[in-house]
PDB file of C-alpha atoms in Angstrom:
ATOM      1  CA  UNK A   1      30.395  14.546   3.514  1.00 57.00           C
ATOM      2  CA  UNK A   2      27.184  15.481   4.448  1.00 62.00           C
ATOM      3  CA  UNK A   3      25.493  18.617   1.681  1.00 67.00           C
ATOM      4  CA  UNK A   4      22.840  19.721   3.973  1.00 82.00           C
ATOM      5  CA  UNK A   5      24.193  19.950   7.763  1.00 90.00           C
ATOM      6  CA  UNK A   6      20.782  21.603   8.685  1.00 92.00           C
ATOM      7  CA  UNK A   7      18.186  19.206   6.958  1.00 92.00           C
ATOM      8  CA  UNK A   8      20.765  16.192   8.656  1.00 94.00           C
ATOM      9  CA  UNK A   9      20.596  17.810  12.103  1.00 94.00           C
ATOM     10  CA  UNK A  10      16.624  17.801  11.953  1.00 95.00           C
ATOM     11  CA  UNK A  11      16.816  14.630  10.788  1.00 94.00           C
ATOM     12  CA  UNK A  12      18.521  13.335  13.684  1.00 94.00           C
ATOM     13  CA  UNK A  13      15.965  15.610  15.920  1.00 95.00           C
ATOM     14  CA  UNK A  14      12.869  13.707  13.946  1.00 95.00           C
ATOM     15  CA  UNK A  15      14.789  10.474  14.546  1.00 93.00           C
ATOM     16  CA  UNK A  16      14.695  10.333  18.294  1.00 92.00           C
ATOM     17  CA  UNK A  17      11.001  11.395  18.163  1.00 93.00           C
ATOM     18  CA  UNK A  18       9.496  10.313  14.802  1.00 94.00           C
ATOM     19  CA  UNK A  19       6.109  12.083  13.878  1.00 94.00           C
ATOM     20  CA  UNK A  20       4.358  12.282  11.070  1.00 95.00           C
ATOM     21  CA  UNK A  21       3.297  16.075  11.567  1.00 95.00           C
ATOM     22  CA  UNK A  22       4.242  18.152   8.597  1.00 93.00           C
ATOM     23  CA  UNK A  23       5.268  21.180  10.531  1.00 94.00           C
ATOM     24  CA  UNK A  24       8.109  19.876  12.438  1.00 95.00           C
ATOM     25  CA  UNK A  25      11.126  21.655  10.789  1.00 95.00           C
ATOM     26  CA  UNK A  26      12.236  17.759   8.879  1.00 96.00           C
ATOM     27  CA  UNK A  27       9.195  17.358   6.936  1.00 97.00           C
ATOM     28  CA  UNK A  28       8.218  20.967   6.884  1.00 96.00           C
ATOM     29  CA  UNK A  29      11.587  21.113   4.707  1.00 95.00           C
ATOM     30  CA  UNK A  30      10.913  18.255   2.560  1.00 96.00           C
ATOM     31  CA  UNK A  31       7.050  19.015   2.286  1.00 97.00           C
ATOM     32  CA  UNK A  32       8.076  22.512   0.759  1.00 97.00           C
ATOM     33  CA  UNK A  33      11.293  22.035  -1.492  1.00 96.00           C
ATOM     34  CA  UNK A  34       9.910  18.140  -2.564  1.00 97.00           C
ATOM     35  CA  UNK A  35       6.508  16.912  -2.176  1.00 97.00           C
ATOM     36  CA  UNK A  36       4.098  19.951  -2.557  1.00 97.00           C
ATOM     37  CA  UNK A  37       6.067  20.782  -5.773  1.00 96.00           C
ATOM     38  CA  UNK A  38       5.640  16.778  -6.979  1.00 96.00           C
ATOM     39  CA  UNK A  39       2.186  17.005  -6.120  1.00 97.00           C
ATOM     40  CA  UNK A  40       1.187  20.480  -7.729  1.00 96.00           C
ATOM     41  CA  UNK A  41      -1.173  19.792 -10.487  1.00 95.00           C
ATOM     42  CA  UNK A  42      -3.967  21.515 -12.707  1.00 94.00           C
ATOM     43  CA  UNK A  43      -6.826  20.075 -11.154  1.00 94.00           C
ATOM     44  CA  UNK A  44      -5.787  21.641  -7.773  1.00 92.00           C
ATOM     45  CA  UNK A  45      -8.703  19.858  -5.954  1.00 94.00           C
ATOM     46  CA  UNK A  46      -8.331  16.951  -6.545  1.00 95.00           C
ATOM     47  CA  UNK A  47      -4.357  16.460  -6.110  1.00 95.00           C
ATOM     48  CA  UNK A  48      -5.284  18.438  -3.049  1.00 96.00           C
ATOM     49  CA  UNK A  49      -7.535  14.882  -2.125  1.00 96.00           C
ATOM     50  CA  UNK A  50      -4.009  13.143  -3.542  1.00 96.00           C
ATOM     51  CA  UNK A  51      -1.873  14.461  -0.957  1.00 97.00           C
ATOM     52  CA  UNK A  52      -4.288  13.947   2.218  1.00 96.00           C
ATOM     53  CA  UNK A  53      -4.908   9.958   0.293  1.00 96.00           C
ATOM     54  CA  UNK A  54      -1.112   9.727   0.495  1.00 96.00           C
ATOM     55  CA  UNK A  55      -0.579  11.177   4.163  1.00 96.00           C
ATOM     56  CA  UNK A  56      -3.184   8.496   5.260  1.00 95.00           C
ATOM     57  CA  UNK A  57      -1.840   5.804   3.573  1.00 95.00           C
ATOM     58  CA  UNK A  58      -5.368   5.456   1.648  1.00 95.00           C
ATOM     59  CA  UNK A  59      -4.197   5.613  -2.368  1.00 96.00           C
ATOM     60  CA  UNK A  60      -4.245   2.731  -4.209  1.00 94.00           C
ATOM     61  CA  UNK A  61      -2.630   2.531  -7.434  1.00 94.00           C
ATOM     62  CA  UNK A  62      -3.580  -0.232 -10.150  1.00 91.00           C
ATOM     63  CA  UNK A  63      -2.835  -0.883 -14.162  1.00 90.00           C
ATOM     64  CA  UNK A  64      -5.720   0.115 -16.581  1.00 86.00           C
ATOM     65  CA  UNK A  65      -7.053  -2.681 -18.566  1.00 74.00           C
ATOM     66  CA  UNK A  66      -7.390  -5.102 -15.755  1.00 59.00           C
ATOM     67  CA  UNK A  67     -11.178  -3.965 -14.900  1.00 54.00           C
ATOM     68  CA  UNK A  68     -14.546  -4.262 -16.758  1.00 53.00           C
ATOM     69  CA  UNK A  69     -15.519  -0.955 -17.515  1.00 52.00           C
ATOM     70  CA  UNK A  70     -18.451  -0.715 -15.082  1.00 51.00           C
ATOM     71  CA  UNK A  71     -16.955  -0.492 -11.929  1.00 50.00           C
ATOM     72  CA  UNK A  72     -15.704   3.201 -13.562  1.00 49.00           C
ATOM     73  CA  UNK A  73     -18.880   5.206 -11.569  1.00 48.00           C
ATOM     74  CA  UNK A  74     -18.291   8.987 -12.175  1.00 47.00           C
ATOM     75  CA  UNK A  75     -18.841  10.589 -14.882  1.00 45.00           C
ATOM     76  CA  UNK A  76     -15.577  10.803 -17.396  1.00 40.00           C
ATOM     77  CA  UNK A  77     -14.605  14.460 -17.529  1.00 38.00           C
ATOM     78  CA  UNK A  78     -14.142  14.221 -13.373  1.00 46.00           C
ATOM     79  CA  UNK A  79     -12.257  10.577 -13.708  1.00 67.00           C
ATOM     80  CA  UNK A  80     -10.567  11.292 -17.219  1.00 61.00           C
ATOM     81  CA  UNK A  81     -10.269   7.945 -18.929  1.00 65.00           C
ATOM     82  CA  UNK A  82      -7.519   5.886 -20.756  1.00 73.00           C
ATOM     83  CA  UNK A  83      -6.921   9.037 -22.930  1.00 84.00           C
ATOM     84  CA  UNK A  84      -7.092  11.888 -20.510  1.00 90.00           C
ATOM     85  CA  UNK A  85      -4.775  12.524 -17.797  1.00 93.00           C
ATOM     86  CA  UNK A  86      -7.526  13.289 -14.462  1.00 94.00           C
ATOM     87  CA  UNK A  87      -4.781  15.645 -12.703  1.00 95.00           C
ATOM     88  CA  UNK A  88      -3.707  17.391 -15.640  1.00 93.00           C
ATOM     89  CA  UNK A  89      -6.619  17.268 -17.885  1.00 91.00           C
ATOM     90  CA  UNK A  90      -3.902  16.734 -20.592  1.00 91.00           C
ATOM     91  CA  UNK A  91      -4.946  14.012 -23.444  1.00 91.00           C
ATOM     92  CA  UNK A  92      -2.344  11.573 -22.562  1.00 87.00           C
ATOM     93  CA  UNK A  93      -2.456   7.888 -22.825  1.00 88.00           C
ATOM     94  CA  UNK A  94      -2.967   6.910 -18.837  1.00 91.00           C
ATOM     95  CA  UNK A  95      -1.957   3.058 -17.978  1.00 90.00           C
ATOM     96  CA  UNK A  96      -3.152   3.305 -14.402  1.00 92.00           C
ATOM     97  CA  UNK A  97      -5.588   4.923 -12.269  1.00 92.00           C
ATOM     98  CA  UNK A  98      -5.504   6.029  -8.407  1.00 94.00           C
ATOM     99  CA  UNK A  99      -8.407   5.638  -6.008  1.00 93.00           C
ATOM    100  CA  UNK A 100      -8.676   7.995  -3.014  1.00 94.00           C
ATOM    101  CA  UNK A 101     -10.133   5.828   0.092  1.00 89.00           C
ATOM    102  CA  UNK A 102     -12.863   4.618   0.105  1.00 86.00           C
ATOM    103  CA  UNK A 103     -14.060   6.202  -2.492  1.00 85.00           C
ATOM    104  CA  UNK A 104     -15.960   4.146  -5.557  1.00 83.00           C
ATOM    105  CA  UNK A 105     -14.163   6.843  -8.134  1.00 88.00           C
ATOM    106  CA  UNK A 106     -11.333   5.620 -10.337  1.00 90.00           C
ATOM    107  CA  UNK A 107      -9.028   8.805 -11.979  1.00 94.00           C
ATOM    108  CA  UNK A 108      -6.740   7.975 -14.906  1.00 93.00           C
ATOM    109  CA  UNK A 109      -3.627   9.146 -14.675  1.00 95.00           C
ATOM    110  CA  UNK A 110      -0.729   9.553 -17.009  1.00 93.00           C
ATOM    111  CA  UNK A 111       2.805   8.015 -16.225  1.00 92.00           C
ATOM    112  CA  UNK A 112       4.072  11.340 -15.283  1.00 92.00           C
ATOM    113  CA  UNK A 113       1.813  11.526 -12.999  1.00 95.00           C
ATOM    114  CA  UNK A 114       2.241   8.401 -11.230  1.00 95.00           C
ATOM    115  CA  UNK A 115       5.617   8.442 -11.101  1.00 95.00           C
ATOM    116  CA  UNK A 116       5.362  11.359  -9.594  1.00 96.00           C
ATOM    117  CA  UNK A 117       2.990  10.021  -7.021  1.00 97.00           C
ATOM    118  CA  UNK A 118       4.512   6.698  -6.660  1.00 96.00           C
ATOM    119  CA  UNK A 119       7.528   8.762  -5.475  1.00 97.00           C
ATOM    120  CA  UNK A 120       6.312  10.876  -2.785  1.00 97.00           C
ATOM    121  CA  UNK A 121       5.003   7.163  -1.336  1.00 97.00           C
ATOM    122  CA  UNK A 122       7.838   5.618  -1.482  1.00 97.00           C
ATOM    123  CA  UNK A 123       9.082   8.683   0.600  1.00 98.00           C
ATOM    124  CA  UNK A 124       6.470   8.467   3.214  1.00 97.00           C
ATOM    125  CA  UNK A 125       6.481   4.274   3.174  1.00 97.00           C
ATOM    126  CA  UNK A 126      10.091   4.710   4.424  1.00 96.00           C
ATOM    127  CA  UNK A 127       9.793   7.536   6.695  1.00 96.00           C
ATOM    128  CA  UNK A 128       6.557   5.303   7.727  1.00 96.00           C
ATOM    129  CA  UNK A 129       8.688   2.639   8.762  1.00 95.00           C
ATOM    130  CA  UNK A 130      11.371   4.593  10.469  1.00 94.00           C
ATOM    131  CA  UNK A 131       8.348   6.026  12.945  1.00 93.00           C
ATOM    132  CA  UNK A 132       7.254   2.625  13.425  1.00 93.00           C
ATOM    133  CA  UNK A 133      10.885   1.319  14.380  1.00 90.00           C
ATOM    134  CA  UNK A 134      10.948  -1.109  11.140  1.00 92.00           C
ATOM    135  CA  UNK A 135      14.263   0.170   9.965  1.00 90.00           C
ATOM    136  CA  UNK A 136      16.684  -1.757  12.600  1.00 81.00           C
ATOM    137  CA  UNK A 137      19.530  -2.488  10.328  1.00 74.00           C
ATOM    138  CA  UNK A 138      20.812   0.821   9.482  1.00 77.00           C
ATOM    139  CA  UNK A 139      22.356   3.532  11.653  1.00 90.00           C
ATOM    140  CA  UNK A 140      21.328   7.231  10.764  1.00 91.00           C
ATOM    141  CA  UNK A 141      23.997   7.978   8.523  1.00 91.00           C
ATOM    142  CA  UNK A 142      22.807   5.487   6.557  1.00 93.00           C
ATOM    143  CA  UNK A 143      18.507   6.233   7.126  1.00 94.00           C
ATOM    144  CA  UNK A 144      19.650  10.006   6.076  1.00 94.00           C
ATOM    145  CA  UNK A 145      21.286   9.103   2.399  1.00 93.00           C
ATOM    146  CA  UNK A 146      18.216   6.467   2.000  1.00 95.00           C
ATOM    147  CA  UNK A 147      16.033   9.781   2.622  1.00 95.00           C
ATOM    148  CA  UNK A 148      18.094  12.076   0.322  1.00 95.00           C
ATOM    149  CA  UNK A 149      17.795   8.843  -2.286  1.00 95.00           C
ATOM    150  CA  UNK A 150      14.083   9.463  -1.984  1.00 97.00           C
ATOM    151  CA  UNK A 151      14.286  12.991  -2.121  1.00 96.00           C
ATOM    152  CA  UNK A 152      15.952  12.907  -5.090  1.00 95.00           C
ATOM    153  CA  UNK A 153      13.678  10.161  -6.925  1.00 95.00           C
ATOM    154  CA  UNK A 154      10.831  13.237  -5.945  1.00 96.00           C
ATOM    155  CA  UNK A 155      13.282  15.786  -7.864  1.00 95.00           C
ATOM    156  CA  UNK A 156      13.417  13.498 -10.945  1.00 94.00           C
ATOM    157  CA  UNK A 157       9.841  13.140 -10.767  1.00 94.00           C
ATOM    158  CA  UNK A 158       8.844  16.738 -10.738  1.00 92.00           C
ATOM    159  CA  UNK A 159      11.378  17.465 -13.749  1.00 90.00           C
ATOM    160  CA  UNK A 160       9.544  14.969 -15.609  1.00 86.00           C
ATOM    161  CA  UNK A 161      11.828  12.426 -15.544  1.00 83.00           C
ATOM    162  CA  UNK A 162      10.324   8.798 -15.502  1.00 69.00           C
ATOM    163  CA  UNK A 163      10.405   5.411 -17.149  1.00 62.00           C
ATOM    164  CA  UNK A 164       8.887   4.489 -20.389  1.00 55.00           C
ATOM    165  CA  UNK A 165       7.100   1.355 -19.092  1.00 44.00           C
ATOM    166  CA  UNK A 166       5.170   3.087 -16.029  1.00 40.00           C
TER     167      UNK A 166
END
């Protein structure tokens, strides 16, 4: 039984002819109900940089604590730090940091914030693979419910919902 006929008929439509382009009526959908609302934050410009890092496949992710301190190079109020969320500007304990690119910045993040992240990749990593014909072992039926699983790990994000140990 299939909730959303519509969103599983464009589905099917992206399928045949996977692109990555946001306004084709699949991800147009899933852009505005899942990951622009996961990705909204504070500091608007820079989870604006966040979304276009995680579009190209350019964000890398890493635990805090792992690094000497002087590879940090911008100043702390733009990167936050260990006790300052960079997105939210909210004084949170942050575990990891994200790097955009190339770039030599580091931003501290707090777990709700990478979870939230670390969702909407997981959601492009699959729909990645599907594009690039990766995903051989599973008919459609079964592609669509592994994309509403995603979608729904985004809608658990957003709410706030995440593991301690992140």
């Amino acid at each position: 039984m299939l909730a959303d006929l519509s969103l599983y008929n464009e589905f099917r439509s992206w399928k045949d002819e996977p692109t990555m382009d946001r306004t084709c009526p699949f991800l147009d959908k899933i852009y505005q109900e899942d990951i622009f609302p996961c990705l909204t934050f504070s500091k608007s410009e820079l989870a604006s940089a966040v979304l276009e890092a995680v579009e190209n496949n350019t964000l890398s992710i890493e635990p805090v604590g792992l690094q000497p301190i002087r590879f940090v190079k911008a100043s702390a109020v733009e990167c936050g730090g260990p006790k300052k969320c960079a997105l939210t500007g909210q004084s949170k304990s942050c575990k990891h940091r994200i790097k955009l690119g190339d770039s030599s910045n580091y931003y501290y993040i707090s777990p709700f914030c990478r979870y939230r992240i670390t969702s909407v990749c997981n959601f492009f990593t699959y729909i990645r693979y599907i594009q690039q014909g990766l995903v051989k072992q599973q008919d459609v039926d079964q592609m669509f419910w592994e994309v509403m699983q995603l979608r729904k790990e985004m809608s658990l994000a957003k709410l706030g919902y995440f593991k301690e140990e992140l």
